[in-house]
């Protein structure tokens, strides 16, 4: 679904692969999730152009807590021989935590994320009871090891838990960079 739940997702689907439609915006699950295990495969096209954050940029929002880029983002980016800031490369918790390694495959090849997400919990007064945590294997390599998040993603400023929430949809980002769009396949999830 698009973030506007009255409209279906308008990304391109063919040959068991779906590709970002940058004009149609982000897509997210109909269902909301608390703690879960997720597998996702993604690929930047072999003919990718651009550099830095303008090269194969997308994001996996582990919990979408609003429109646009509101939520907790695991970065998706072509980080194969592509320099950018360290906490903005593939498998970073965007603008918070650098991945422990960079096993990104070259453009045109499939990458995989295996994620264990532990959702944050909140007290009755809406203060944080337990912060969110995430473990990520990137192409089979441990890159986030039970990392405790400082709050949802903040593009500018320090992350912090500013709103209490429960289970949330999972979102894939349609980033506005000018490079060719990414594709996804073999996505599955199970509640924990």
Coordinates of C-alpha atoms in Angstrom, one line a residue:
X1 CA 0.0 0.0 0.0
X2 CA 1.0 3.6 -0.4
X3 CA 1.2 5.7 2.7
X4 CA -2.3 7.0 1.6
X5 CA -4.1 3.8 2.5
X6 CA -6.9 4.5 0.1
X7 CA -4.5 3.9 -2.8
X8 CA -2.7 0.7 -3.9
X9 CA 1.1 0.8 -4.3
X10 CA 2.1 1.9 -7.8
X11 CA 5.5 0.3 -8.0
X12 CA 6.3 -1.9 -11.0
X13 CA 6.0 -5.6 -10.5
X14 CA 7.4 -8.1 -13.1
X15 CA 9.2 -11.5 -12.9
X16 CA 8.7 -11.8 -9.1
X17 CA 10.6 -8.5 -8.6
X18 CA 9.2 -5.1 -7.7
X19 CA 10.9 -1.8 -8.6
X20 CA 10.5 1.6 -7.0
X21 CA 8.3 4.1 -8.8
X22 CA 9.9 7.3 -7.6
X23 CA 6.9 9.4 -8.6
X24 CA 4.4 7.4 -6.5
X25 CA 6.2 7.7 -3.1
X26 CA 6.9 5.2 -0.3
X27 CA 5.0 2.0 0.2
X28 CA 4.2 0.2 3.5
X29 CA 2.6 -2.9 4.8
X30 CA -1.1 -3.0 5.5
X31 CA -0.3 -4.9 8.8
X32 CA 1.5 -3.4 11.8
X33 CA 4.2 -5.3 13.6
X34 CA 5.9 -5.3 17.0
X35 CA 8.9 -7.6 17.3
X36 CA 9.8 -9.5 14.2
X37 CA 12.3 -11.3 11.9
X38 CA 12.5 -10.0 8.4
X39 CA 14.3 -11.1 5.2
X40 CA 14.6 -8.7 2.3
X41 CA 16.6 -8.7 -0.9
X42 CA 17.5 -5.6 -2.9
X43 CA 19.4 -4.6 -6.0
X44 CA 20.6 -1.4 -7.5
X45 CA 20.7 -1.6 -11.3
X46 CA 23.9 -2.4 -13.1
X47 CA 23.7 0.9 -14.9
X48 CA 23.4 3.0 -11.7
X49 CA 24.6 6.6 -12.0
X50 CA 25.3 9.3 -9.4
X51 CA 27.4 9.4 -6.3
X52 CA 27.2 9.5 -2.5
X53 CA 23.6 9.7 -1.3
X54 CA 22.4 10.3 -4.9
X55 CA 23.3 6.8 -6.0
X56 CA 20.8 4.0 -5.4
X57 CA 19.3 5.5 -2.3
X58 CA 16.3 3.9 -0.4
X59 CA 15.5 2.9 3.1
X60 CA 13.8 0.1 5.0
X61 CA 11.8 1.7 7.8
X62 CA 11.7 -0.9 10.5
X63 CA 8.7 0.8 12.1
X64 CA 6.9 3.6 10.1
X65 CA 5.4 6.0 12.6
X66 CA 4.0 8.6 10.2
X67 CA 4.1 9.9 6.7
X68 CA 7.2 10.5 4.6
X69 CA 10.4 9.5 6.4
X70 CA 8.9 9.2 9.9
X71 CA 10.3 6.0 11.6
X72 CA 13.4 4.0 12.2
X73 CA 15.5 3.7 9.0
X74 CA 17.9 1.0 8.1
X75 CA 19.7 2.6 5.1
X76 CA 19.7 1.0 1.6
X77 CA 22.3 2.6 -0.7
X78 CA 24.7 1.6 -3.3
X79 CA 27.8 1.5 -1.1
X80 CA 30.0 -0.4 -3.5
X81 CA 32.9 1.9 -4.2
X82 CA 30.6 4.8 -3.5
X83 CA 31.9 7.3 -0.8
X84 CA 29.4 8.9 1.5
X85 CA 29.2 9.7 5.2
X86 CA 29.7 6.7 7.4
X87 CA 26.3 6.7 9.1
X88 CA 24.6 7.1 5.8
X89 CA 26.0 4.0 4.0
X90 CA 24.2 0.8 3.4
X91 CA 23.2 -1.0 6.6
X92 CA 23.6 2.0 8.8
X93 CA 20.9 3.0 11.2
X94 CA 20.6 6.2 9.3
X95 CA 22.4 9.1 11.0
X96 CA 22.8 7.1 14.2
X97 CA 25.0 4.0 13.9
X98 CA 27.7 2.9 11.3
X99 CA 27.6 -0.7 10.2
X100 CA 30.4 -3.0 11.5
X101 CA 31.4 -3.9 7.9
X102 CA 30.5 -3.0 4.3
X103 CA 29.8 -6.3 2.4
X104 CA 27.8 -4.5 -0.4
X105 CA 27.8 -6.3 -3.7
X106 CA 28.5 -4.5 -7.0
X107 CA 25.6 -2.9 -8.9
X108 CA 23.4 -5.5 -10.7
X109 CA 23.9 -8.1 -8.0
X110 CA 21.3 -8.9 -5.3
X111 CA 22.0 -7.9 -1.6
X112 CA 20.2 -9.3 1.4
X113 CA 19.2 -8.0 4.8
X114 CA 18.2 -10.4 7.6
X115 CA 16.8 -8.3 10.5
X116 CA 15.7 -9.0 14.0
X117 CA 13.7 -6.0 15.3
X118 CA 12.7 -5.4 18.9
X119 CA 10.2 -2.6 19.0
X120 CA 10.4 0.1 21.7
X121 CA 8.0 0.0 24.6
X122 CA 6.5 2.9 26.5
X123 CA 5.3 3.6 30.0
X124 CA 1.7 4.8 30.6
X125 CA 3.1 8.4 30.9
X126 CA 4.5 7.9 27.3
X127 CA 8.1 7.9 28.4
X128 CA 10.4 5.2 27.0
X129 CA 10.3 1.9 28.9
X130 CA 12.7 0.0 26.6
X131 CA 14.3 1.5 23.5
X132 CA 14.2 -0.2 20.1
X133 CA 17.0 -2.7 19.3
X134 CA 18.0 -4.2 16.0
X135 CA 20.3 -6.9 14.7
X136 CA 21.2 -7.0 11.0
X137 CA 23.0 -9.5 8.8
X138 CA 24.0 -7.9 5.5
X139 CA 24.8 -10.5 2.9
X140 CA 25.4 -12.9 5.8
X141 CA 27.7 -10.6 7.6
X142 CA 26.8 -9.2 11.1
X143 CA 26.7 -5.4 10.7
X144 CA 24.4 -4.3 13.6
X145 CA 24.7 -6.4 16.7
X146 CA 21.7 -5.9 19.0
X147 CA 22.1 -2.1 18.5
X148 CA 20.0 0.1 20.8
X149 CA 18.5 3.0 18.8
X150 CA 18.5 6.5 20.2
X151 CA 15.0 7.1 18.7
X152 CA 13.5 7.4 15.2
X153 CA 15.5 8.7 12.3
X154 CA 16.3 12.4 12.3
X155 CA 17.7 13.8 9.1
X156 CA 18.8 16.9 11.0
X157 CA 19.4 17.0 14.8
X158 CA 19.7 14.4 17.5
X159 CA 17.4 11.4 17.4
X160 CA 15.1 11.1 20.4
X161 CA 11.9 9.3 21.3
X162 CA 9.3 12.1 20.9
X163 CA 6.1 10.1 20.6
X164 CA 4.9 6.8 22.1
X165 CA 3.6 4.2 19.7
X166 CA 2.7 0.6 19.4
X167 CA 3.1 -1.8 16.6
X168 CA 3.7 -0.1 13.2
X169 CA 3.8 -0.8 9.5
X170 CA 7.1 -1.5 7.7
X171 CA 7.9 1.0 5.0
X172 CA 10.1 1.0 1.9
X173 CA 11.3 4.4 0.8
X174 CA 11.0 6.0 -2.6
X175 CA 14.0 8.3 -2.3
X176 CA 14.0 11.5 -4.4
X177 CA 17.6 11.1 -5.6
X178 CA 17.9 11.2 -9.4
X179 CA 19.6 7.8 -9.9
X180 CA 17.9 4.8 -11.4
X181 CA 15.4 3.0 -9.1
X182 CA 16.2 0.0 -6.9
X183 CA 14.3 -3.4 -7.0
X184 CA 13.2 -5.8 -4.3
X185 CA 12.4 -9.5 -4.1
X186 CA 12.0 -12.4 -1.6
X187 CA 10.6 -10.4 1.3
X188 CA 9.2 -12.3 4.2
X189 CA 8.4 -11.5 7.8
X190 CA 7.5 -13.4 10.9
X191 CA 6.3 -12.1 14.3
X192 CA 8.5 -12.8 17.3

